[in-house]
Coordinates of C-alpha atoms in Angstrom, one line a residue:
A1 CA 29.0 -29.4 209.5
L2 CA 30.3 -32.6 211.9
R3 CA 34.0 -30.6 212.6
D4 CA 31.9 -27.2 213.5
R5 CA 30.0 -29.3 215.9
M6 CA 32.9 -31.0 217.9
L7 CA 35.2 -29.8 220.8
P8 CA 37.9 -28.5 218.9
D9 CA 40.8 -31.2 220.1
E10 CA 38.2 -33.5 219.1
A11 CA 37.5 -32.3 215.5
V12 CA 41.6 -32.2 215.1
Q13 CA 42.1 -35.9 216.5
L14 CA 39.4 -37.1 213.6
A15 CA 41.7 -34.7 211.4
A16 CA 45.0 -36.4 212.0
Q17 CA 42.8 -39.6 211.0
L18 CA 41.7 -38.5 207.5
P19 CA 44.2 -38.5 203.7
T20 CA 45.9 -35.0 203.2
L21 CA 43.9 -34.1 200.5
V22 CA 40.3 -34.4 202.8
R23 CA 42.6 -33.0 205.8
G24 CA 42.9 -29.6 203.7
C25 CA 39.2 -29.4 203.2
Y26 CA 38.3 -30.3 206.5
F27 CA 40.1 -27.3 207.9
A28 CA 39.8 -24.8 205.3
G29 CA 37.6 -21.7 206.8
W30 CA 38.0 -23.2 210.0
H31 CA 37.6 -21.1 213.4
P32 CA 38.2 -22.9 216.6
A33 CA 37.1 -20.3 218.8
D34 CA 33.2 -20.3 218.4
K35 CA 33.3 -24.2 218.6
P36 CA 31.7 -26.8 219.3
L37 CA 28.4 -24.8 217.5
K38 CA 25.3 -25.9 220.5
Y39 CA 22.5 -26.9 218.5
R40 CA 20.6 -29.7 219.7
D41 CA 19.0 -31.5 216.8
K42 CA 19.0 -32.7 213.2
Q43 CA 17.8 -30.6 211.2
T44 CA 19.9 -28.1 212.4
F45 CA 22.9 -30.0 211.5
L46 CA 21.0 -31.4 208.1
A47 CA 21.4 -27.1 207.1
R48 CA 24.2 -26.8 208.2
V49 CA 25.4 -29.9 205.8
Q50 CA 23.3 -28.3 202.5
Q51 CA 25.3 -24.9 203.2
G52 CA 28.6 -26.2 202.8
A53 CA 27.5 -28.7 199.8
P54 CA 24.3 -27.3 198.1
N55 CA 24.2 -29.3 195.3
I56 CA 22.9 -31.5 197.5
T57 CA 19.2 -31.3 197.1
S58 CA 16.8 -31.7 200.2
D59 CA 16.1 -35.5 199.4
E60 CA 19.6 -36.2 199.7
L61 CA 20.4 -34.2 202.6
E62 CA 20.1 -38.0 205.0
L63 CA 21.6 -40.5 202.7
T64 CA 24.4 -38.6 202.3
V65 CA 25.1 -37.5 205.8
T66 CA 24.3 -41.6 206.5
A67 CA 27.6 -42.5 203.4
V68 CA 29.8 -40.4 205.1
F69 CA 29.2 -41.7 208.3
H70 CA 29.4 -45.0 206.8
R71 CA 33.3 -44.3 205.1
L72 CA 34.1 -42.7 208.5
S73 CA 33.1 -45.7 210.5
T74 CA 34.8 -47.8 207.9
E75 CA 38.3 -45.9 207.5
I76 CA 38.7 -44.6 210.9
P77 CA 39.9 -46.4 213.9
G78 CA 36.4 -47.1 216.3
G79 CA 37.9 -45.6 218.9
E80 CA 37.8 -42.2 216.9
T81 CA 34.6 -42.2 215.5
D82 CA 32.7 -43.4 218.8
Q83 CA 34.0 -40.2 220.5
V84 CA 33.2 -38.1 217.5
R85 CA 29.7 -39.7 217.7
D86 CA 28.9 -39.3 221.1
Q87 CA 29.4 -35.2 220.5
L88 CA 26.9 -34.9 218.1
P89 CA 22.5 -34.9 219.2
A90 CA 20.8 -38.1 220.3
D91 CA 19.0 -37.6 216.7
V92 CA 21.9 -37.4 214.4
R93 CA 23.5 -40.1 216.0
E94 CA 20.5 -42.0 214.9
L95 CA 22.2 -40.8 211.4
W96 CA 25.8 -42.6 212.2
A97 CA 23.8 -45.4 213.6
R98 CA 21.7 -45.8 210.1
S99 CA 24.9 -46.0 208.4
A100 CA 25.8 -49.2 210.4
L101 CA 22.7 -50.9 209.1

């Protein structure tokens, strides 16, 4: 969901920071020609996350996304995560801000 909301160049730059195994999953099924997707709300983002991870319950979605954002923030240099975060709708960026707490 995150990759598909980003400009393709930014998605590739983020991928370069990921471990090899994660990078393979990240690119699986990616079609950059129609990206980024242009939705502007948190609910659409969370719905896309749930499409890709159907075992995550609706109650766990925000917690899971926040945990992933926290992990990205702690493992990837700040400048790169800032660029990724800045491409997201404001209410999705709020989930990223919560990850810092």
